[in-house]
Amino acid sequence: MFIALSLMIVGIFVGRLFRKRVRFSLSPYIMAVISLLLFVLGLELGLNDKLISQFARLGVSAIVISLLSVLGSCVAAYLFYRMTVERREKNA
Amino acid sequence: MRDILIILGSFIVGLVLALTGVIPADLDISTISKYVLYLLMFLVGFNLGKDEQTLKLIKKQPLSTLFLPFATMIGTFVGALAAYCAIQVLWKLSVTPDLSLLDTLSVSAGFGYYSLSSILINEVRGAELGTIALASNILRELITIAFAPVMVKWFKNFAPISSGGATTADTTLPIIQRYAGNQYVPLSILHGAVVDFSVPVYLTLFFSLM
């Protein structure tokens, strides 16, 4: 995590340095690397024999817990956004 | 929509290649994913440094947004409570194993940090719940990356950060940067760090209540 954050800070300085020269968008490159990360995540999951062999029996509970946790977080984040950023915008 | 398909597609291709045995089983995945992550973090930084508006927008943010990690925790546990009710019904239909409320809360308290939470739960609660924690928290990361654009559309800019949980300082950061905006990168890193540290704290708490 420390190395990852340090690399990001190096990236910020390099980005500032080349601000004038890099006029194109980096988005397609970032999407490509994100896809690579997901590809590796798929590999990691697929090579985990224990997880794969038990997924039929345990997978449903895992899916239910992650879906509802994500939904709960999204609703909380929405209310929080309204309480902080949108309130500020209204008063400004 | 195209992004969602690309992301889910890459994941599925990886999964299928591993399942069909095309990929050697002794491949050192964790080292590979570490370097991919390093590359991503550099690109996130580069994108931040390139954008002249970022600093101005960060300064305009209300300080109260720093409490976002607590919204994430409350939302996650309310969701886990709902999941517990759903699993009780599914258990009666013998679709899932019987999970107690504290088991369900422990799985959700991984906040996407699947390596740590599954190891801890595996040690204290056994292999079955450990496997559920691993799958559930990998899924949380996957759902966040694939559906971040939909989340921003329906639940505004903080939704992918809350959904990303403990992963928002690293693996889900680039997707948050893309859909929530450059100005929320610092908040996302802080959020990731706070939620990260809370994982062992919540797990210890839930284990002690069992």
PDB file of C-alpha atoms in Angstrom:
ATOM      1  CA  MET A   1       0.000   0.000   0.000  1.00  0.00           C
ATOM      2  CA  PHE A   2       2.888   2.362   0.826  1.00  0.00           C
ATOM      3  CA  ILE A   3       4.612   1.658  -2.502  1.00  0.00           C
ATOM      4  CA  ALA A   4       1.308   2.030  -4.367  1.00  0.00           C
ATOM      5  CA  LEU A   5       0.617   5.453  -2.818  1.00  0.00           C
ATOM      6  CA  SER A   6       4.207   6.598  -3.410  1.00  0.00           C
ATOM      7  CA  LEU A   7       3.884   5.651  -7.081  1.00  0.00           C
ATOM      8  CA  MET A   8       0.693   7.692  -7.265  1.00  0.00           C
ATOM      9  CA  ILE A   9       2.508  10.743  -5.877  1.00  0.00           C
ATOM     10  CA  VAL A  10       5.329  10.225  -8.417  1.00  0.00           C
ATOM     11  CA  GLY A  11       2.560  10.078 -11.043  1.00  0.00           C
ATOM     12  CA  ILE A  12       1.145  13.422  -9.864  1.00  0.00           C
ATOM     13  CA  PHE A  13       4.537  15.121 -10.329  1.00  0.00           C
ATOM     14  CA  VAL A  14       5.152  13.502 -13.717  1.00  0.00           C
ATOM     15  CA  GLY A  15       1.629  14.528 -14.748  1.00  0.00           C
ATOM     16  CA  ARG A  16       2.269  18.150 -13.710  1.00  0.00           C
ATOM     17  CA  LEU A  17       5.575  18.150 -15.554  1.00  0.00           C
ATOM     18  CA  PHE A  18       4.039  16.924 -18.809  1.00  0.00           C
ATOM     19  CA  ARG A  19       0.765  18.847 -18.432  1.00  0.00           C
ATOM     20  CA  LYS A  20       1.407  20.925 -21.554  1.00  0.00           C
ATOM     21  CA  ARG A  21       2.604  18.045 -23.693  1.00  0.00           C
ATOM     22  CA  VAL A  22       0.027  15.366 -22.831  1.00  0.00           C
ATOM     23  CA  ARG A  23      -3.138  16.760 -24.402  1.00  0.00           C
ATOM     24  CA  PHE A  24      -4.807  13.413 -25.099  1.00  0.00           C
ATOM     25  CA  SER A  25      -7.006  11.594 -22.598  1.00  0.00           C
ATOM     26  CA  LEU A  26      -5.551   8.781 -20.503  1.00  0.00           C
ATOM     27  CA  SER A  27      -8.953   7.146 -19.994  1.00  0.00           C
ATOM     28  CA  PRO A  28      -8.562   4.368 -22.604  1.00  0.00           C
ATOM     29  CA  TYR A  29      -5.225   3.346 -21.072  1.00  0.00           C
ATOM     30  CA  ILE A  30      -6.632   3.325 -17.562  1.00  0.00           C
ATOM     31  CA  MET A  31      -9.599   1.240 -18.746  1.00  0.00           C
ATOM     32  CA  ALA A  32      -7.194  -1.222 -20.361  1.00  0.00           C
ATOM     33  CA  VAL A  33      -5.223  -1.643 -17.120  1.00  0.00           C
ATOM     34  CA  ILE A  34      -8.459  -1.952 -15.087  1.00  0.00           C
ATOM     35  CA  SER A  35      -9.544  -4.736 -17.452  1.00  0.00           C
ATOM     36  CA  LEU A  36      -6.171  -6.401 -16.929  1.00  0.00           C
ATOM     37  CA  LEU A  37      -6.684  -6.191 -13.156  1.00  0.00           C
ATOM     38  CA  LEU A  38     -10.121  -7.814 -13.472  1.00  0.00           C
ATOM     39  CA  PHE A  39      -8.676 -10.484 -15.752  1.00  0.00           C
ATOM     40  CA  VAL A  40      -6.115 -11.297 -13.034  1.00  0.00           C
ATOM     41  CA  LEU A  41      -8.892 -11.306 -10.399  1.00  0.00           C
ATOM     42  CA  GLY A  42     -10.764 -13.838 -12.556  1.00  0.00           C
ATOM     43  CA  LEU A  43      -7.617 -15.980 -12.764  1.00  0.00           C
ATOM     44  CA  GLU A  44      -7.138 -15.790  -8.997  1.00  0.00           C
ATOM     45  CA  LEU A  45     -10.697 -16.928  -8.389  1.00  0.00           C
ATOM     46  CA  GLY A  46     -10.576 -19.662 -11.024  1.00  0.00           C
ATOM     47  CA  LEU A  47      -7.338 -21.137  -9.663  1.00  0.00           C
ATOM     48  CA  ASN A  48      -8.762 -21.342  -6.123  1.00  0.00           C
ATOM     49  CA  ASP A  49      -9.908 -24.990  -6.166  1.00  0.00           C
ATOM     50  CA  LYS A  50     -11.462 -24.884  -2.709  1.00  0.00           C
ATOM     51  CA  LEU A  51     -13.625 -21.894  -3.580  1.00  0.00           C
ATOM     52  CA  ILE A  52     -14.696 -23.287  -6.963  1.00  0.00           C
ATOM     53  CA  SER A  53     -15.666 -26.701  -5.620  1.00  0.00           C
ATOM     54  CA  GLN A  54     -17.810 -25.178  -2.868  1.00  0.00           C
ATOM     55  CA  PHE A  55     -19.302 -22.290  -4.804  1.00  0.00           C
ATOM     56  CA  ALA A  56     -22.539 -24.082  -5.660  1.00  0.00           C
ATOM     57  CA  ARG A  57     -23.237 -24.637  -1.969  1.00  0.00           C
ATOM     58  CA  LEU A  58     -21.896 -21.412  -0.466  1.00  0.00           C
ATOM     59  CA  GLY A  59     -22.105 -18.996  -3.387  1.00  0.00           C
ATOM     60  CA  VAL A  60     -25.720 -17.941  -2.938  1.00  0.00           C
ATOM     61  CA  SER A  61     -25.146 -16.666   0.609  1.00  0.00           C
ATOM     62  CA  ALA A  62     -21.988 -14.841  -0.550  1.00  0.00           C
ATOM     63  CA  ILE A  63     -23.908 -13.173  -3.394  1.00  0.00           C
ATOM     64  CA  VAL A  64     -26.803 -12.166  -1.102  1.00  0.00           C
ATOM     65  CA  ILE A  65     -24.457 -10.636   1.476  1.00  0.00           C
ATOM     66  CA  SER A  66     -22.365  -8.699  -1.054  1.00  0.00           C
ATOM     67  CA  LEU A  67     -25.339  -7.412  -3.070  1.00  0.00           C
ATOM     68  CA  LEU A  68     -27.241  -6.169  -0.013  1.00  0.00           C
ATOM     69  CA  SER A  69     -24.087  -4.696   1.600  1.00  0.00           C
ATOM     70  CA  VAL A  70     -23.379  -2.786  -1.619  1.00  0.00           C
ATOM     71  CA  LEU A  71     -27.005  -1.621  -1.863  1.00  0.00           C
ATOM     72  CA  GLY A  72     -26.989  -0.477   1.788  1.00  0.00           C
ATOM     73  CA  SER A  73     -23.725   1.410   1.197  1.00  0.00           C
ATOM     74  CA  CYS A  74     -25.088   3.099  -1.922  1.00  0.00           C
ATOM     75  CA  VAL A  75     -28.223   4.310  -0.122  1.00  0.00           C
ATOM     76  CA  ALA A  76     -26.122   5.568   2.819  1.00  0.00           C
ATOM     77  CA  ALA A  77     -23.732   7.296   0.386  1.00  0.00           C
ATOM     78  CA  TYR A  78     -26.677   8.958  -1.378  1.00  0.00           C
ATOM     79  CA  LEU A  79     -28.106  10.323   1.886  1.00  0.00           C
ATOM     80  CA  PHE A  80     -24.616  11.418   2.954  1.00  0.00           C
ATOM     81  CA  TYR A  81     -24.067  13.211  -0.374  1.00  0.00           C
ATOM     82  CA  ARG A  82     -27.330  15.089   0.067  1.00  0.00           C
ATOM     83  CA  MET A  83     -26.396  16.049   3.641  1.00  0.00           C
ATOM     84  CA  THR A  84     -22.908  17.329   2.725  1.00  0.00           C
ATOM     85  CA  VAL A  85     -22.217  18.354  -0.887  1.00  0.00           C
ATOM     86  CA  GLU A  86     -25.766  19.236  -1.969  1.00  0.00           C
ATOM     87  CA  ARG A  87     -26.491  21.184   1.191  1.00  0.00           C
ATOM     88  CA  ARG A  88     -23.335  23.219   0.608  1.00  0.00           C
ATOM     89  CA  GLU A  89     -24.359  23.874  -3.001  1.00  0.00           C
ATOM     90  CA  LYS A  90     -27.806  25.044  -1.929  1.00  0.00           C
ATOM     91  CA  ASN A  91     -26.400  27.496   0.609  1.00  0.00           C
ATOM     92  CA  ALA A  92     -23.784  28.862  -1.778  1.00  0.00           C
TER      93      ALA A  92
ATOM     94  CA  MET B   1     -22.695   0.204 -20.624  1.00  0.00           C
ATOM     95  CA  ARG B   2     -19.731  -0.627 -22.856  1.00  0.00           C
ATOM     96  CA  ASP B   3     -17.379  -0.287 -19.881  1.00  0.00           C
ATOM     97  CA  ILE B   4     -19.466  -2.694 -17.800  1.00  0.00           C
ATOM     98  CA  LEU B   5     -19.280  -5.303 -20.559  1.00  0.00           C
ATOM     99  CA  ILE B   6     -15.519  -4.872 -21.025  1.00  0.00           C
ATOM    100  CA  ILE B   7     -14.891  -5.181 -17.280  1.00  0.00           C
ATOM    101  CA  LEU B   8     -17.164  -8.187 -16.704  1.00  0.00           C
ATOM    102  CA  GLY B   9     -15.841  -9.728 -19.934  1.00  0.00           C
ATOM    103  CA  SER B  10     -12.197  -9.494 -18.795  1.00  0.00           C
ATOM    104  CA  PHE B  11     -13.126 -11.054 -15.477  1.00  0.00           C
ATOM    105  CA  ILE B  12     -15.008 -13.914 -17.123  1.00  0.00           C
ATOM    106  CA  VAL B  13     -12.206 -14.598 -19.644  1.00  0.00           C
ATOM    107  CA  GLY B  14      -9.740 -14.842 -16.735  1.00  0.00           C
ATOM    108  CA  LEU B  15     -12.081 -17.105 -14.813  1.00  0.00           C
ATOM    109  CA  VAL B  16     -12.706 -19.417 -17.772  1.00  0.00           C
ATOM    110  CA  LEU B  17      -9.010 -19.633 -18.694  1.00  0.00           C
ATOM    111  CA  ALA B  18      -8.193 -20.640 -15.105  1.00  0.00           C
ATOM    112  CA  LEU B  19     -11.049 -23.156 -14.912  1.00  0.00           C
ATOM    113  CA  THR B  20     -10.182 -24.852 -18.197  1.00  0.00           C
ATOM    114  CA  GLY B  21      -6.596 -25.342 -17.013  1.00  0.00           C
ATOM    115  CA  VAL B  22      -5.012 -23.249 -19.794  1.00  0.00           C
ATOM    116  CA  ILE B  23      -3.237 -21.249 -17.080  1.00  0.00           C
ATOM    117  CA  PRO B  24      -0.689 -23.221 -15.013  1.00  0.00           C
ATOM    118  CA  ALA B  25      -1.972 -23.596 -11.450  1.00  0.00           C
ATOM    119  CA  ASP B  26       1.366 -22.581  -9.903  1.00  0.00           C
ATOM    120  CA  LEU B  27       1.310 -19.130 -11.529  1.00  0.00           C
ATOM    121  CA  ASP B  28       2.233 -16.453  -8.993  1.00  0.00           C
ATOM    122  CA  ILE B  29      -0.961 -14.388  -9.291  1.00  0.00           C
ATOM    123  CA  SER B  30      -0.391 -12.153  -6.272  1.00  0.00           C
ATOM    124  CA  THR B  31       2.896 -10.804  -7.682  1.00  0.00           C
ATOM    125  CA  ILE B  32       1.286 -10.111 -11.053  1.00  0.00           C
ATOM    126  CA  SER B  33      -1.697  -8.309  -9.528  1.00  0.00           C
ATOM    127  CA  LYS B  34       0.679  -6.289  -7.352  1.00  0.00           C
ATOM    128  CA  TYR B  35       2.509  -4.906 -10.395  1.00  0.00           C
ATOM    129  CA  VAL B  36      -0.723  -4.246 -12.270  1.00  0.00           C
ATOM    130  CA  LEU B  37      -1.880  -2.281  -9.215  1.00  0.00           C
ATOM    131  CA  TYR B  38       1.377  -0.257  -9.162  1.00  0.00           C
ATOM    132  CA  LEU B  39       0.887   0.659 -12.814  1.00  0.00           C
ATOM    133  CA  LEU B  40      -2.715   1.695 -12.105  1.00  0.00           C
ATOM    134  CA  MET B  41      -1.718   3.898  -9.168  1.00  0.00           C
ATOM    135  CA  PHE B  42       0.889   5.662 -11.290  1.00  0.00           C
ATOM    136  CA  LEU B  43      -1.721   6.336 -13.980  1.00  0.00           C
ATOM    137  CA  VAL B  44      -4.201   7.657 -11.382  1.00  0.00           C
ATOM    138  CA  GLY B  45      -1.518  10.059 -10.148  1.00  0.00           C
ATOM    139  CA  PHE B  46      -0.596  11.097 -13.685  1.00  0.00           C
ATOM    140  CA  ASN B  47      -4.234  11.867 -14.439  1.00  0.00           C
ATOM    141  CA  LEU B  48      -4.479  13.964 -11.242  1.00  0.00           C
ATOM    142  CA  GLY B  49      -1.324  15.930 -11.976  1.00  0.00           C
ATOM    143  CA  LYS B  50      -2.394  16.610 -15.556  1.00  0.00           C
ATOM    144  CA  ASP B  51      -5.746  18.100 -14.538  1.00  0.00           C
ATOM    145  CA  GLU B  52      -5.524  21.789 -13.629  1.00  0.00           C
ATOM    146  CA  GLN B  53      -8.969  21.962 -12.000  1.00  0.00           C
ATOM    147  CA  THR B  54      -8.448  19.264  -9.352  1.00  0.00           C
ATOM    148  CA  LEU B  55      -6.884  21.361  -6.604  1.00  0.00           C
ATOM    149  CA  LYS B  56      -9.538  24.067  -6.877  1.00  0.00           C
ATOM    150  CA  LEU B  57     -12.329  21.506  -6.665  1.00  0.00           C
ATOM    151  CA  ILE B  58     -10.762  19.728  -3.674  1.00  0.00           C
ATOM    152  CA  LYS B  59     -10.622  23.024  -1.766  1.00  0.00           C
ATOM    153  CA  LYS B  60     -14.328  23.604  -2.423  1.00  0.00           C
ATOM    154  CA  GLN B  61     -15.372  20.364  -0.714  1.00  0.00           C
ATOM    155  CA  PRO B  62     -17.136  20.635   2.660  1.00  0.00           C
ATOM    156  CA  LEU B  63     -15.054  19.184   5.515  1.00  0.00           C
ATOM    157  CA  SER B  64     -18.024  17.100   6.623  1.00  0.00           C
ATOM    158  CA  THR B  65     -17.413  14.770   3.643  1.00  0.00           C
ATOM    159  CA  LEU B  66     -14.529  13.286   5.660  1.00  0.00           C
ATOM    160  CA  PHE B  67     -17.123  11.326   7.642  1.00  0.00           C
ATOM    161  CA  LEU B  68     -18.046   9.259   4.584  1.00  0.00           C
ATOM    162  CA  PRO B  69     -16.406   6.057   6.000  1.00  0.00           C
ATOM    163  CA  PHE B  70     -19.023   6.018   8.773  1.00  0.00           C
ATOM    164  CA  ALA B  71     -21.860   6.238   6.257  1.00  0.00           C
ATOM    165  CA  THR B  72     -20.254   3.264   4.492  1.00  0.00           C
ATOM    166  CA  MET B  73     -20.110   1.210   7.693  1.00  0.00           C
ATOM    167  CA  ILE B  74     -23.715   1.984   8.701  1.00  0.00           C
ATOM    168  CA  GLY B  75     -25.002   1.253   5.184  1.00  0.00           C
ATOM    169  CA  THR B  76     -23.054  -2.005   4.985  1.00  0.00           C
ATOM    170  CA  PHE B  77     -24.323  -3.293   8.323  1.00  0.00           C
ATOM    171  CA  VAL B  78     -27.926  -2.352   7.548  1.00  0.00           C
ATOM    172  CA  GLY B  79     -27.474  -4.259   4.280  1.00  0.00           C
ATOM    173  CA  ALA B  80     -26.021  -7.228   6.186  1.00  0.00           C
ATOM    174  CA  LEU B  81     -29.059  -7.210   8.474  1.00  0.00           C
ATOM    175  CA  ALA B  82     -31.295  -7.452   5.412  1.00  0.00           C
ATOM    176  CA  ALA B  83     -29.030 -10.212   4.049  1.00  0.00           C
ATOM    177  CA  TYR B  84     -29.427 -12.125   7.325  1.00  0.00           C
ATOM    178  CA  CYS B  85     -33.234 -12.039   6.947  1.00  0.00           C
ATOM    179  CA  ALA B  86     -32.990 -13.148   3.305  1.00  0.00           C
ATOM    180  CA  ILE B  87     -30.615 -15.993   4.187  1.00  0.00           C
ATOM    181  CA  GLN B  88     -32.981 -17.221   6.932  1.00  0.00           C
ATOM    182  CA  VAL B  89     -35.666 -17.623   4.259  1.00  0.00           C
ATOM    183  CA  LEU B  90     -33.231 -19.255   1.798  1.00  0.00           C
ATOM    184  CA  TRP B  91     -32.008 -21.609   4.525  1.00  0.00           C
ATOM    185  CA  LYS B  92     -35.570 -22.821   5.147  1.00  0.00           C
ATOM    186  CA  LEU B  93     -35.721 -23.567   1.400  1.00  0.00           C
ATOM    187  CA  SER B  94     -32.320 -25.314   1.895  1.00  0.00           C
ATOM    188  CA  VAL B  95     -30.581 -23.099  -0.684  1.00  0.00           C
ATOM    189  CA  THR B  96     -27.963 -21.755   1.739  1.00  0.00           C
ATOM    190  CA  PRO B  97     -26.330 -22.932   4.979  1.00  0.00           C
ATOM    191  CA  ASP B  98     -27.701 -21.460   8.228  1.00  0.00           C
ATOM    192  CA  LEU B  99     -25.790 -18.272   9.114  1.00  0.00           C
ATOM    193  CA  SER B 100     -26.223 -16.385  12.377  1.00  0.00           C
ATOM    194  CA  LEU B 101     -26.583 -12.589  12.425  1.00  0.00           C
ATOM    195  CA  LEU B 102     -23.009 -12.224  13.733  1.00  0.00           C
ATOM    196  CA  ASP B 103     -21.704 -14.533  10.981  1.00  0.00           C
ATOM    197  CA  THR B 104     -23.438 -12.403   8.358  1.00  0.00           C
ATOM    198  CA  LEU B 105     -22.129  -9.184   9.922  1.00  0.00           C
ATOM    199  CA  SER B 106     -18.567 -10.630  10.011  1.00  0.00           C
ATOM    200  CA  VAL B 107     -18.665 -11.496   6.302  1.00  0.00           C
ATOM    201  CA  SER B 108     -19.913  -7.996   5.429  1.00  0.00           C
ATOM    202  CA  ALA B 109     -17.283  -6.391   7.710  1.00  0.00           C
ATOM    203  CA  GLY B 110     -14.599  -7.420   5.212  1.00  0.00           C
ATOM    204  CA  PHE B 111     -15.741  -4.368   3.162  1.00  0.00           C
ATOM    205  CA  GLY B 112     -14.118  -5.925   0.082  1.00  0.00           C
ATOM    206  CA  TYR B 113     -10.786  -6.636   1.833  1.00  0.00           C
ATOM    207  CA  TYR B 114     -11.029 -10.292   0.944  1.00  0.00           C
ATOM    208  CA  SER B 115      -7.522 -11.502   1.801  1.00  0.00           C
ATOM    209  CA  LEU B 116      -7.513 -10.326   5.419  1.00  0.00           C
ATOM    210  CA  SER B 117     -11.168 -10.962   6.256  1.00  0.00           C
ATOM    211  CA  SER B 118     -11.256 -14.477   4.800  1.00  0.00           C
ATOM    212  CA  ILE B 119      -8.070 -15.497   6.651  1.00  0.00           C
ATOM    213  CA  LEU B 120      -9.313 -14.156  10.001  1.00  0.00           C
ATOM    214  CA  ILE B 121     -12.784 -15.654   9.607  1.00  0.00           C
ATOM    215  CA  ASN B 122     -11.274 -18.928   8.409  1.00  0.00           C
ATOM    216  CA  GLU B 123      -9.184 -19.184  11.592  1.00  0.00           C
ATOM    217  CA  VAL B 124     -11.899 -18.290  14.068  1.00  0.00           C
ATOM    218  CA  ARG B 125     -15.121 -19.493  12.416  1.00  0.00           C
ATOM    219  CA  GLY B 126     -13.908 -22.299  10.169  1.00  0.00           C
ATOM    220  CA  ALA B 127     -13.382 -22.975   6.468  1.00  0.00           C
ATOM    221  CA  GLU B 128     -17.024 -22.740   5.408  1.00  0.00           C
ATOM    222  CA  LEU B 129     -17.601 -19.164   6.610  1.00  0.00           C
ATOM    223  CA  GLY B 130     -14.043 -18.283   5.493  1.00  0.00           C
ATOM    224  CA  THR B 131     -14.911 -19.352   1.947  1.00  0.00           C
ATOM    225  CA  ILE B 132     -18.162 -17.354   2.036  1.00  0.00           C
ATOM    226  CA  ALA B 133     -16.177 -14.300   3.222  1.00  0.00           C
ATOM    227  CA  LEU B 134     -13.650 -14.731   0.407  1.00  0.00           C
ATOM    228  CA  ALA B 135     -16.301 -15.035  -2.307  1.00  0.00           C
ATOM    229  CA  SER B 136     -18.515 -12.284  -0.895  1.00  0.00           C
ATOM    230  CA  ASN B 137     -15.701  -9.749  -0.586  1.00  0.00           C
ATOM    231  CA  ILE B 138     -14.224 -10.499  -4.032  1.00  0.00           C
ATOM    232  CA  LEU B 139     -17.747  -9.964  -5.377  1.00  0.00           C
ATOM    233  CA  ARG B 140     -17.986  -6.616  -3.599  1.00  0.00           C
ATOM    234  CA  GLU B 141     -14.862  -5.436  -5.408  1.00  0.00           C
ATOM    235  CA  LEU B 142     -16.101  -6.811  -8.728  1.00  0.00           C
ATOM    236  CA  ILE B 143     -19.577  -5.249  -8.381  1.00  0.00           C
ATOM    237  CA  THR B 144     -18.036  -1.876  -7.502  1.00  0.00           C
ATOM    238  CA  ILE B 145     -15.704  -1.821 -10.509  1.00  0.00           C
ATOM    239  CA  ALA B 146     -18.298  -3.086 -12.977  1.00  0.00           C
ATOM    240  CA  PHE B 147     -21.267  -0.992 -11.816  1.00  0.00           C
ATOM    241  CA  ALA B 148     -19.611   2.275 -10.712  1.00  0.00           C
ATOM    242  CA  PRO B 149     -21.197   4.269 -13.597  1.00  0.00           C
ATOM    243  CA  VAL B 150     -24.697   3.050 -12.676  1.00  0.00           C
ATOM    244  CA  MET B 151     -24.078   3.795  -8.992  1.00  0.00           C
ATOM    245  CA  VAL B 152     -23.073   7.394  -9.748  1.00  0.00           C
ATOM    246  CA  LYS B 153     -26.152   7.820 -11.913  1.00  0.00           C
ATOM    247  CA  TRP B 154     -28.609   6.473  -9.339  1.00  0.00           C
ATOM    248  CA  PHE B 155     -26.981   7.288  -5.990  1.00  0.00           C
ATOM    249  CA  LYS B 156     -24.632  10.231  -6.821  1.00  0.00           C
ATOM    250  CA  ASN B 157     -20.860  10.543  -6.673  1.00  0.00           C
ATOM    251  CA  PHE B 158     -20.111   8.976  -3.278  1.00  0.00           C
ATOM    252  CA  ALA B 159     -21.850   5.670  -4.066  1.00  0.00           C
ATOM    253  CA  PRO B 160     -18.888   3.886  -5.721  1.00  0.00           C
ATOM    254  CA  ILE B 161     -16.639   5.035  -2.841  1.00  0.00           C
ATOM    255  CA  SER B 162     -18.973   3.559  -0.200  1.00  0.00           C
ATOM    256  CA  SER B 163     -19.506   0.452  -2.277  1.00  0.00           C
ATOM    257  CA  GLY B 164     -15.742   0.011  -2.724  1.00  0.00           C
ATOM    258  CA  GLY B 165     -15.336  -0.102   1.076  1.00  0.00           C
ATOM    259  CA  ALA B 166     -11.771  -0.968   2.079  1.00  0.00           C
ATOM    260  CA  THR B 167     -10.509  -1.095  -1.514  1.00  0.00           C
ATOM    261  CA  THR B 168     -10.963   2.587  -2.418  1.00  0.00           C
ATOM    262  CA  ALA B 169      -7.309   3.488  -1.785  1.00  0.00           C
ATOM    263  CA  ASP B 170      -6.086   0.992  -4.364  1.00  0.00           C
ATOM    264  CA  THR B 171      -7.960  -1.396  -6.673  1.00  0.00           C
ATOM    265  CA  THR B 172     -11.200   0.572  -7.065  1.00  0.00           C
ATOM    266  CA  LEU B 173      -9.512   4.009  -7.033  1.00  0.00           C
ATOM    267  CA  PRO B 174      -9.133   4.404 -10.836  1.00  0.00           C
ATOM    268  CA  ILE B 175     -12.781   3.594 -11.495  1.00  0.00           C
ATOM    269  CA  ILE B 176     -13.819   6.057  -8.760  1.00  0.00           C
ATOM    270  CA  GLN B 177     -11.561   8.696 -10.326  1.00  0.00           C
ATOM    271  CA  ARG B 178     -13.241   8.092 -13.674  1.00  0.00           C
ATOM    272  CA  TYR B 179     -16.878   8.202 -12.565  1.00  0.00           C
ATOM    273  CA  ALA B 180     -16.987  10.193  -9.299  1.00  0.00           C
ATOM    274  CA  GLY B 181     -14.369  12.705 -10.446  1.00  0.00           C
ATOM    275  CA  ASN B 182     -10.738  13.703  -9.870  1.00  0.00           C
ATOM    276  CA  GLN B 183     -11.711  15.895  -6.917  1.00  0.00           C
ATOM    277  CA  TYR B 184     -12.798  12.863  -4.877  1.00  0.00           C
ATOM    278  CA  VAL B 185      -9.509  10.925  -5.189  1.00  0.00           C
ATOM    279  CA  PRO B 186      -8.110  12.205  -1.840  1.00  0.00           C
ATOM    280  CA  LEU B 187     -11.416  11.447  -0.067  1.00  0.00           C
ATOM    281  CA  SER B 188     -11.438   7.990  -1.644  1.00  0.00           C
ATOM    282  CA  ILE B 189      -7.894   7.250  -0.373  1.00  0.00           C
ATOM    283  CA  LEU B 190      -8.757   8.439   3.132  1.00  0.00           C
ATOM    284  CA  HIS B 191     -11.968   6.402   3.036  1.00  0.00           C
ATOM    285  CA  GLY B 192     -10.057   3.287   1.968  1.00  0.00           C
ATOM    286  CA  ALA B 193      -7.499   3.689   4.753  1.00  0.00           C
ATOM    287  CA  VAL B 194     -10.094   4.224   7.516  1.00  0.00           C
ATOM    288  CA  VAL B 195     -12.309   1.328   6.406  1.00  0.00           C
ATOM    289  CA  ASP B 196      -9.215  -0.861   5.941  1.00  0.00           C
ATOM    290  CA  PHE B 197      -8.171  -0.376   9.557  1.00  0.00           C
ATOM    291  CA  SER B 198     -11.712  -0.981  10.760  1.00  0.00           C
ATOM    292  CA  VAL B 199     -11.841  -4.527   9.311  1.00  0.00           C
ATOM    293  CA  PRO B 200      -9.833  -6.300  12.073  1.00  0.00           C
ATOM    294  CA  VAL B 201     -11.501  -4.098  14.704  1.00  0.00           C
ATOM    295  CA  TYR B 202     -15.040  -5.105  13.673  1.00  0.00           C
ATOM    296  CA  LEU B 203     -14.053  -8.750  13.255  1.00  0.00           C
ATOM    297  CA  THR B 204     -12.539  -8.868  16.744  1.00  0.00           C
ATOM    298  CA  LEU B 205     -15.698  -7.238  18.119  1.00  0.00           C
ATOM    299  CA  PHE B 206     -18.052  -9.657  16.363  1.00  0.00           C
ATOM    300  CA  PHE B 207     -15.959 -12.703  17.339  1.00  0.00           C
ATOM    301  CA  SER B 208     -15.966 -11.615  20.982  1.00  0.00           C
ATOM    302  CA  LEU B 209     -19.780 -11.398  20.944  1.00  0.00           C
ATOM    303  CA  MET B 210     -20.191 -14.966  19.673  1.00  0.00           C
TER     304      MET B 210
END
